Tab-separated table of C-alpha atoms in Angstrom:
chain	number	residue	atom	x	y	z
Q	158	MET	CA	58.113	144.308	-43.553
Q	159	LYS	CA	57.200	140.877	-45.649
Q	160	LYS	CA	58.856	138.219	-43.899
Q	161	ILE	CA	59.574	135.680	-46.883
Q	162	ALA	CA	59.405	132.036	-45.952
Q	163	PHE	CA	62.119	129.772	-48.048
Q	164	LEU	CA	61.278	125.928	-48.739
Q	165	PHE	CA	64.758	125.104	-49.471
Q	166	LEU	CA	67.776	124.466	-47.724
Q	167	SER	CA	71.691	124.273	-49.319
Q	168	SER	CA	73.101	120.810	-48.738
Q	169	ILE	CA	77.271	120.953	-48.456
Q	170	SER	CA	79.944	119.810	-46.327
Q	171	PHE	CA	81.666	122.568	-44.253
Q	172	ALA	CA	85.444	122.332	-44.642
Q	173	GLN	CA	86.971	124.426	-41.462
Q	174	THR	CA	90.603	125.682	-43.275
Q	175	VAL	CA	89.981	129.254	-44.088
Q	176	THR	CA	92.283	131.365	-45.633
Q	177	LYS	CA	93.335	134.619	-43.140
Q	178	SER	CA	94.532	137.445	-45.691
Q	179	ILE	CA	93.738	140.591	-43.239
Q	180	ALA	CA	95.454	141.673	-40.162
Q	181	LEU	CA	92.086	143.326	-38.882
Q	182	LEU	CA	88.965	144.199	-40.010
Q	183	PRO	CA	88.395	147.774	-40.091
Q	184	ASP	CA	85.843	150.126	-38.173
Q	185	THR	CA	83.289	151.212	-40.749
Q	186	GLY	CA	84.119	154.972	-40.231
Q	187	GLN	CA	81.072	156.031	-39.252
Q	188	THR	CA	81.688	158.519	-36.558
Q	189	THR	CA	78.493	160.821	-36.540
Q	190	SER	CA	75.744	160.300	-34.254
Q	191	TYR	CA	71.932	159.300	-34.895
Q	192	THR	CA	70.027	158.288	-31.649
Q	193	THR	CA	70.556	159.198	-27.939
Q	194	THR	CA	70.080	155.164	-27.124
Q	195	PHE	CA	74.054	153.892	-26.799
Q	196	GLY	CA	75.367	151.384	-28.574
Q	197	GLU	CA	75.424	152.717	-32.345
Q	198	ASP	CA	78.239	152.217	-35.407
Q	199	GLN	CA	79.554	155.700	-33.152
Q	200	ASP	CA	80.154	154.701	-30.591
Q	201	TYR	CA	82.423	151.579	-30.737
Q	202	SER	CA	85.310	153.120	-32.705
Q	203	ILE	CA	87.797	149.492	-32.741
Q	204	ASN	CA	90.655	149.450	-35.737
Q	205	VAL	CA	90.272	152.984	-37.255
Q	206	PRO	CA	90.488	153.272	-40.734
Q	207	SER	CA	93.583	154.617	-41.771
Q	208	PHE	CA	95.612	154.783	-45.490
Q	209	THR	CA	99.221	155.274	-46.095
Q	210	ASN	CA	99.307	156.818	-49.803
Q	211	ASN	CA	102.845	155.204	-50.932
Q	212	GLY	CA	103.210	157.698	-53.947
Q	213	ASN	CA	103.393	155.546	-56.496
Q	214	GLY	CA	99.896	154.997	-57.532
Q	215	THR	CA	98.895	152.592	-54.452
Q	216	ILE	CA	97.637	152.398	-50.876
Q	217	THR	CA	98.304	151.172	-47.665
Q	218	ASP	CA	95.741	150.222	-45.443
Q	219	ASN	CA	96.920	150.192	-42.105
Q	220	VAL	CA	94.605	148.204	-40.411
Q	221	THR	CA	93.748	145.176	-42.847
Q	222	LYS	CA	97.642	145.101	-44.246
Q	223	LEU	CA	96.617	144.794	-47.972
Q	224	ILE	CA	98.259	147.309	-50.711
Q	225	TRP	CA	95.213	148.580	-53.126
Q	226	GLN	CA	95.171	150.401	-56.603
Q	227	GLN	CA	94.497	153.895	-55.423
Q	228	THR	CA	92.510	154.714	-58.786
Q	229	ASP	CA	90.564	151.983	-60.498
Q	230	GLY	CA	91.455	150.242	-63.299
Q	231	GLY	CA	88.247	151.225	-65.000
Q	232	GLU	CA	84.649	149.461	-66.649
Q	233	MET	CA	84.691	145.972	-67.587
Q	234	THR	CA	84.276	142.880	-67.350
Q	235	ILE	CA	84.700	140.101	-64.856
Q	236	GLU	CA	86.557	138.336	-67.367
Q	237	ASN	CA	88.370	140.813	-68.198
Q	238	ALA	CA	88.647	141.878	-64.731
Q	239	ILE	CA	90.416	139.200	-63.780
Q	240	THR	CA	92.737	138.763	-66.778
Q	241	TYR	CA	93.769	142.915	-65.860
Q	242	CYS	CA	94.516	141.862	-62.347
Q	243	ASN	CA	95.945	139.154	-63.023
Q	244	SER	CA	98.758	141.286	-65.807
Q	245	LEU	CA	99.079	144.239	-63.331
Q	246	SER	CA	102.177	145.955	-62.812
Q	247	LEU	CA	102.128	148.873	-60.220
Q	248	GLY	CA	104.405	150.853	-57.979
Q	249	GLY	CA	106.856	148.339	-58.352
Q	250	TYR	CA	104.698	145.006	-57.518
Q	251	SER	CA	103.344	142.360	-59.559
Q	252	GLY	CA	101.209	139.956	-57.562
Q	253	TRP	CA	97.891	141.604	-58.324
Q	254	ARG	CA	94.481	140.024	-57.932
Q	255	LEU	CA	90.751	141.112	-57.592
Q	256	PRO	CA	89.661	141.335	-53.356
Q	257	THR	CA	87.867	138.871	-51.909
Q	258	PRO	CA	83.946	140.196	-50.666
Q	259	MET	CA	85.860	140.554	-46.976
Q	260	GLU	CA	88.688	142.898	-48.152
Q	261	ALA	CA	86.430	145.247	-51.309
Q	262	MET	CA	83.499	145.531	-48.170
Q	263	SER	CA	86.685	146.755	-45.832
Q	264	ILE	CA	88.008	149.736	-47.973
Q	265	LEU	CA	84.356	151.214	-47.435
Q	266	ASN	CA	83.794	154.501	-45.409
Q	267	LEU	CA	79.798	154.164	-44.565
Q	268	GLN	CA	80.394	158.114	-43.274
Q	269	LYS	CA	80.489	158.189	-46.522
Q	270	ASN	CA	78.009	157.797	-49.502
Q	271	ASN	CA	78.315	157.819	-53.739
Q	272	PRO	CA	81.081	156.499	-53.281
Q	273	ALA	CA	81.211	155.263	-49.661
Q	274	MET	CA	85.429	155.171	-50.110
Q	275	ASP	CA	87.476	158.166	-48.382
Q	276	ILE	CA	88.114	159.844	-51.819
Q	277	VAL	CA	91.395	161.461	-50.429
Q	278	TYR	CA	93.187	157.964	-51.007
Q	279	PHE	CA	90.270	156.352	-53.675
Q	280	PRO	CA	89.402	158.899	-55.799
Q	281	SER	CA	85.799	159.315	-57.100
Q	282	THR	CA	85.962	157.346	-60.558
Q	283	GLY	CA	82.051	157.260	-61.348
Q	284	ALA	CA	82.216	153.275	-60.776
Q	285	GLU	CA	78.412	152.249	-59.313
Q	286	TYR	CA	80.046	148.733	-58.585
Q	287	TRP	CA	83.539	147.279	-57.823
Q	288	TRP	CA	84.207	143.015	-58.801
Q	289	THR	CA	85.177	141.187	-56.369
Q	290	ASN	CA	86.775	137.566	-57.012
Q	291	THR	CA	83.537	136.045	-55.750
Q	292	PHE	CA	80.497	133.951	-57.769
Q	293	GLN	CA	77.191	133.297	-56.351
Q	294	PHE	CA	77.249	129.609	-54.603
Q	295	GLY	CA	75.605	128.030	-57.314
Q	296	ASP	CA	75.385	130.837	-59.805
Q	297	ASN	CA	78.117	131.464	-62.248
Q	298	THR	CA	76.193	133.937	-63.885
Q	299	LYS	CA	76.313	136.214	-60.550
Q	300	VAL	CA	79.454	137.897	-59.627
Q	301	TRP	CA	79.984	139.530	-55.476
Q	302	CYS	CA	80.243	143.416	-55.795
Q	303	THR	CA	80.542	146.213	-53.605
Q	304	ASN	CA	78.612	148.904	-54.552
Q	305	SER	CA	78.881	153.022	-54.442
Q	306	GLY	CA	76.275	153.390	-51.705
Q	307	GLY	CA	78.113	151.219	-49.442
Q	308	GLY	CA	76.899	147.821	-49.676
Q	309	ILE	CA	77.303	144.306	-50.758
Q	310	GLY	CA	75.600	142.082	-52.910
Q	311	ASN	CA	75.335	139.209	-55.882
Q	312	LYS	CA	74.947	141.296	-59.072
Q	313	PRO	CA	74.835	139.701	-62.421
Q	314	LYS	CA	77.397	139.621	-64.652
Q	315	THR	CA	75.815	141.043	-67.391
Q	316	GLU	CA	74.720	144.286	-65.872
Q	317	THR	CA	78.063	145.877	-66.855
Q	318	ILE	CA	78.310	148.036	-69.923
Q	319	SER	CA	81.178	146.358	-71.524
Q	320	ALA	CA	78.899	142.722	-71.184
Q	321	GLY	CA	75.264	145.062	-73.018
Q	322	GLY	CA	73.926	146.440	-69.721
Q	323	THR	CA	73.221	149.901	-68.374
Q	324	LYS	CA	75.159	150.104	-65.187
Q	325	SER	CA	79.035	150.797	-63.893
Q	326	TYR	CA	81.071	147.688	-63.040
Q	327	HIS	CA	84.620	149.136	-62.198
Q	328	VAL	CA	87.820	146.826	-60.909
Q	329	ARG	CA	90.287	147.625	-58.319
Q	330	ALA	CA	93.469	145.182	-57.623
Q	331	VAL	CA	94.730	144.281	-53.997
Q	332	ARG	CA	98.151	142.460	-53.442
Q	333	ASN	CA	98.778	141.226	-49.918
Q	334	VAL	CA	101.441	142.632	-47.717
Q	335	ILE	CA	101.413	139.807	-44.653
Q	336	THR	CA	101.740	136.389	-46.020
Q	337	THR	CA	98.498	134.613	-46.144
Q	338	ALA	CA	97.763	132.572	-43.152
Q	339	ILE	CA	95.475	128.746	-43.628
Q	340	LEU	CA	94.183	128.361	-40.178
Q	341	PRO	CA	92.954	125.295	-39.572
Q	342	ASN	CA	89.732	126.227	-38.368
Q	343	HIS	CA	87.443	129.458	-38.587
Q	344	PHE	CA	85.704	129.078	-36.168
Q	345	THR	CA	86.261	127.569	-32.327
Q	346	ASP	CA	82.793	126.737	-30.117
Q	347	ASN	CA	83.660	127.781	-26.689
Q	348	GLY	CA	81.702	125.551	-25.172
Q	349	ASP	CA	79.593	128.581	-23.401
Q	350	GLY	CA	77.268	130.106	-26.435
Q	351	THR	CA	79.522	131.778	-28.083
Q	352	ILE	CA	81.253	131.113	-31.142
Q	353	THR	CA	85.005	132.981	-31.818
Q	354	ASP	CA	85.993	133.946	-35.249
Q	355	ASN	CA	89.613	133.010	-35.631
Q	356	VAL	CA	89.950	135.604	-38.715
Q	357	THR	CA	88.601	138.809	-36.959
Q	358	GLN	CA	89.216	137.245	-33.391
Q	359	LEU	CA	85.568	138.125	-32.670
Q	360	VAL	CA	83.267	136.374	-30.419
Q	361	TRP	CA	79.912	136.085	-31.587
Q	362	GLN	CA	76.732	134.939	-29.824
Q	363	LYS	CA	75.792	131.249	-30.429
Q	364	VAL	CA	72.187	131.477	-30.714
Q	365	PRO	CA	70.610	135.039	-32.230
Q	366	ASN	CA	67.615	135.983	-29.905
Q	367	PRO	CA	64.510	134.431	-31.162
Q	368	ASN	CA	62.461	137.834	-31.032
Q	369	ILE	CA	62.429	140.951	-33.581
Q	370	PHE	CA	63.044	144.099	-32.873
Q	371	ASN	CA	63.035	147.321	-34.232
Q	372	TRP	CA	66.707	149.405	-34.256
Q	373	GLU	CA	66.507	151.412	-30.960
Q	374	GLN	CA	65.472	147.829	-28.984
Q	375	ALA	CA	68.236	145.396	-31.026
Q	376	ILE	CA	70.662	148.357	-29.568
Q	377	SER	CA	69.424	148.291	-26.040
Q	378	TYR	CA	68.826	144.581	-26.279
Q	379	ALA	CA	72.639	144.443	-27.257
Q	380	GLU	CA	73.713	146.329	-25.130
Q	381	GLY	CA	72.287	144.909	-21.961
Q	382	LEU	CA	72.920	141.291	-22.595
Q	383	THR	CA	74.752	139.064	-20.370
Q	384	LEU	CA	76.406	136.391	-21.517
Q	385	ALA	CA	79.479	134.207	-20.698
Q	386	SER	CA	79.769	135.792	-17.653
Q	387	ALA	CA	80.919	138.872	-20.380
Q	388	THR	CA	78.730	142.217	-20.074
Q	389	ASP	CA	80.607	144.210	-22.988
Q	390	TRP	CA	78.163	142.832	-25.955
Q	391	ARG	CA	76.840	145.022	-28.422
Q	392	LEU	CA	75.646	145.181	-31.748
Q	393	PRO	CA	77.936	144.606	-34.705
Q	394	ASN	CA	78.379	146.796	-37.230
Q	395	ILE	CA	78.118	146.165	-40.747
Q	396	LYS	CA	81.384	145.500	-41.765
Q	397	GLU	CA	81.460	142.840	-38.852
Q	398	LEU	CA	77.928	141.625	-39.577
Q	399	GLN	CA	78.897	140.735	-43.168
Q	400	SER	CA	82.451	139.188	-42.126
Q	401	LEU	CA	80.244	135.864	-40.899
Q	402	ASN	CA	79.234	135.921	-44.302
Q	403	MET	CA	80.585	132.212	-45.712
Q	404	ASP	CA	80.943	132.341	-49.735
Q	405	SER	CA	80.074	129.231	-50.544
Q	406	ALA	CA	76.562	128.522	-48.986
Q	407	SER	CA	73.253	129.891	-48.822
Q	408	ASN	CA	70.089	129.711	-46.992
Q	409	PRO	CA	72.118	130.589	-44.867
Q	410	SER	CA	74.842	131.901	-46.649
Q	411	VAL	CA	76.496	130.641	-42.768
Q	412	ASN	CA	78.619	127.995	-41.534
Q	413	THR	CA	76.113	125.860	-40.533
Q	414	THR	CA	78.354	123.746	-37.826
Q	415	TYR	CA	78.681	126.751	-35.662
Q	416	PHE	CA	75.515	129.170	-35.953
Q	417	ASN	CA	73.021	126.528	-36.794
Q	418	THR	CA	70.136	128.761	-35.472
Q	419	ILE	CA	70.784	131.658	-37.217
Q	420	GLY	CA	68.044	131.039	-40.339
Q	421	ILE	CA	67.265	132.989	-43.242
Q	422	HIS	CA	66.717	136.498	-41.724
Q	423	ASN	CA	67.473	140.123	-42.152
Q	424	TYR	CA	70.303	140.872	-38.943
Q	425	TRP	CA	70.738	144.509	-37.525
Q	426	SER	CA	73.924	145.956	-37.362
Q	427	SER	CA	74.745	149.066	-35.378
Q	428	THR	CA	75.539	151.045	-38.976
Q	429	THR	CA	72.521	154.033	-39.669
Q	430	LEU	CA	72.366	154.651	-43.684
Q	431	LEU	CA	73.468	157.794	-45.175
Q	432	PRO	CA	71.215	158.484	-48.058
Q	433	ASN	CA	71.633	161.399	-49.865
Q	434	SER	CA	68.929	163.766	-47.806
Q	435	ALA	CA	68.574	164.267	-44.334
Q	436	ASN	CA	66.773	161.715	-43.536
Q	437	LEU	CA	67.965	159.146	-41.677
Q	438	THR	CA	65.697	156.488	-40.652
Q	439	SER	CA	67.219	153.566	-41.960
Q	440	ALA	CA	69.548	151.693	-40.421
Q	441	TRP	CA	71.973	148.563	-42.612
Q	442	TYR	CA	71.069	145.227	-41.897
Q	443	TRP	CA	72.406	141.419	-43.426
Q	444	ASN	CA	70.185	138.868	-45.169
Q	445	THR	CA	71.408	135.334	-44.290
Q	446	GLN	CA	69.780	133.798	-47.328
Q	447	PHE	CA	72.852	135.040	-49.778
Q	448	GLY	CA	74.799	137.429	-47.789
Q	449	ILE	CA	73.663	140.744	-49.519
Q	450	THR	CA	73.751	144.016	-46.942
Q	451	SER	CA	70.685	146.216	-47.672
Q	452	HIS	CA	68.825	148.747	-45.397
Q	453	ASP	CA	65.854	148.870	-43.421
Q	454	ILE	CA	63.822	151.345	-42.038
Q	455	LYS	CA	64.685	151.973	-38.269
Q	456	THR	CA	60.865	151.148	-37.280
Q	457	ASN	CA	60.534	148.502	-38.392
Q	458	LEU	CA	61.734	144.526	-36.944
Q	459	ASN	CA	64.496	142.628	-37.889
Q	460	TYR	CA	66.364	139.887	-35.877
Q	461	VAL	CA	69.685	140.187	-33.863
Q	462	ILE	CA	72.874	138.432	-33.579
Q	463	CYS	CA	75.352	140.238	-31.030
Q	464	VAL	CA	79.375	140.406	-31.047
Q	465	ARG	CA	81.719	141.426	-28.359
Q	466	GLY	CA	85.438	142.045	-28.666
Q	467	ASN	CA	88.716	144.358	-29.187
Q	468	PRO	CA	90.872	142.808	-31.862
Q	469	VAL	CA	94.777	143.691	-31.896
Q	470	LEU	CA	97.953	142.110	-34.224
Q	471	SER	CA	99.907	139.626	-31.600
Q	472	SER	CA	103.591	140.538	-32.346
Q	473	SER	CA	103.992	137.223	-34.576
Q	474	GLU	CA	101.783	138.807	-37.024
Q	475	PHE	CA	103.731	141.541	-37.983
Q	476	ILE	CA	106.222	139.500	-39.978
Q	477	VAL	CA	106.170	141.286	-43.220
Q	478	GLU	CA	107.576	141.861	-46.694
Q	479	ASN	CA	111.056	141.561	-46.468
Q	480	ASN	CA	110.733	139.923	-43.041
Q	481	VAL	CA	110.984	143.104	-40.951
Q	482	LYS	CA	109.480	142.772	-37.635
Q	483	VAL	CA	108.470	144.744	-35.409
Q	484	TYR	CA	108.253	144.147	-31.869
Q	485	PRO	CA	107.407	144.319	-28.116
Q	486	ASN	CA	103.486	144.833	-29.046
Q	487	PRO	CA	101.983	146.229	-26.830
Q	488	ALA	CA	105.449	148.280	-26.560
Q	489	SER	CA	105.694	150.537	-23.552
Q	490	ASN	CA	109.668	151.800	-23.769
Q	491	TYR	CA	110.654	151.207	-26.937
Q	492	VAL	CA	110.192	150.204	-30.212
Q	493	VAL	CA	112.294	147.793	-31.924
Q	494	LEU	CA	112.931	147.209	-35.507
Q	495	ASN	CA	114.552	144.101	-36.536
Q	496	PHE	CA	115.597	143.918	-40.599
Q	497	PRO	CA	117.305	140.510	-41.305
Q	498	LYS	CA	119.511	142.042	-44.005
Q	499	VAL	CA	121.511	145.357	-44.475
Q	500	ILE	CA	119.195	148.104	-45.582
Q	501	ASN	CA	120.828	151.026	-47.395
Q	502	LEU	CA	118.763	154.928	-47.337
Q	503	VAL	CA	116.485	154.594	-44.965
Q	504	GLN	CA	113.268	156.649	-44.340
Q	505	ILE	CA	111.152	156.321	-40.880
Q	506	GLU	CA	108.513	157.295	-39.853
Q	507	MET	CA	105.735	157.430	-37.062
Q	508	ILE	CA	102.357	158.667	-36.768
Q	509	ASP	CA	99.258	158.823	-34.749
Q	510	VAL	CA	95.874	157.809	-35.533
Q	511	ASN	CA	94.900	161.213	-36.504
Q	512	GLY	CA	97.476	161.252	-39.025
Q	513	LYS	CA	99.936	163.339	-37.054
Q	514	ILE	CA	104.051	162.839	-37.828
Q	515	VAL	CA	105.438	161.902	-33.823
Q	516	PHE	CA	108.544	160.906	-34.552
Q	517	THR	CA	110.724	160.901	-38.468
Q	518	LYS	CA	114.378	160.091	-38.892
Q	519	LYS	CA	116.667	159.289	-42.148
Q	520	GLU	CA	119.956	156.658	-42.119
Q	521	LYS	CA	121.958	155.820	-44.696
Q	522	SER	CA	122.097	152.492	-43.434
Q	523	ILE	CA	120.786	149.753	-40.787
Q	524	SER	CA	122.151	146.401	-40.437
Q	525	ASN	CA	120.199	144.825	-37.835
Q	526	GLU	CA	117.884	146.754	-35.367
Q	527	TYR	CA	116.982	150.047	-34.541
Q	528	LYS	CA	115.181	150.921	-31.925
Q	529	ILE	CA	112.810	154.324	-31.782
Q	530	ASP	CA	112.276	155.406	-27.909
Q	531	ILE	CA	108.793	156.137	-27.023
Q	532	LYS	CA	109.125	156.610	-23.534
Q	533	ASP	CA	107.196	160.429	-23.833
Q	534	PHE	CA	104.545	158.837	-26.078
Q	535	SER	CA	101.269	158.569	-25.006
Q	536	ASP	CA	98.912	155.528	-25.064
Q	537	GLY	CA	97.185	154.296	-28.287
Q	538	ILE	CA	98.098	153.006	-32.047
Q	539	TYR	CA	100.473	154.468	-33.884
Q	540	PHE	CA	101.675	153.539	-37.199
Q	541	ILE	CA	105.648	153.562	-38.751
Q	542	ASN	CA	106.148	153.864	-42.166
Q	543	LEU	CA	109.470	152.749	-43.453
Q	544	SER	CA	111.212	153.642	-47.018
Q	545	SER	CA	113.505	152.774	-48.674
Q	546	GLU	CA	115.175	151.689	-52.157
Q	547	ASN	CA	113.344	148.025	-51.881
Q	548	LEU	CA	111.252	148.432	-49.085
Q	549	LYS	CA	107.982	150.018	-48.448
Q	550	ASN	CA	105.604	149.246	-45.723
Q	551	THR	CA	103.693	150.312	-43.117
Q	552	TYR	CA	103.325	148.725	-39.223
Q	553	LYS	CA	100.588	148.736	-36.655
Q	554	VAL	CA	102.068	149.143	-32.787
Q	555	LEU	CA	100.035	149.444	-29.916
Q	556	ILE	CA	101.790	151.981	-26.915
Q	557	LYS	CA	100.650	150.597	-23.768
Q	558	LYS	CA	102.233	151.727	-20.247
């Protein structure tokens, strides 16, 4: 594989504040093993993808807490896509918008291909790409787009059919459920060779290994790493890697205040590429020139940056629309739903990560608090769906005894 040396660097000042619009970063959905070496994507299932069909043309992502347009809005230019989302009224909601690159990447499923989505929730429409709200840094002729193969990249906006091109770029709108938070610092230098991403709660190796590895070697290196007294390091999946990308930078496309040795390289992910054939010889990587995700043959040599962490939400992050609060989290004996006002004709449903309904109840009226007895429930992650005339939300709860 050819290595290209770039002789130009971006020169910008990095703001430290960042908008947190997702609750948690979902797993890639890859559940099949493609190597006997432990540490590939399917060996770690952190925040397994989970969706709820709201029955009104919208889908709730139970991990990110975003609400998505179920069937995309079709092919159009980026300018029309922006206008379309801003004026959309769907499922009784306004406030729709184009997703950020991280948000758009979050609903991709890397166990599937063409489209790399769960078509049970997001029907196939023949789209080749989906627009995001972000133009390439320094070039407003290119827009970040996810693609039906499972990647993300900076694409010429004139490629779409409506702009005179030959490819099909579609729009899928999104809206927030949780209140977006402005974090004072995107990253925290822990002073021990590690960096914490305060958006995803993942902890990163500050200085990547300067050596290059094939894919199997990269997995083994990450699994064997001891850093900052921790041994649970791993090779990040492709969603985790892409979450490091800084859209307002290039060459490299990262915050170099914290990752000043990352350079312009391809970094292996633990995620195998699913081609149309059964030949699973390639894996996804993240390139730090602009931040695209692409793939390379597993026997080729690329760089490695390691990650650790199993992020979960704190109870303070469960304030959502209508100010309903769910606590405690983790819970052991009871889960309490706190309503700030009287809610009539409430449907309460609790499901496990496999989609099995473990509790369901209809109440004519709830005036303050509602308690669910979970003493007989097994440990694990559950989702509580609430719906009434003016309320439709999903809440994630961890049961741990």
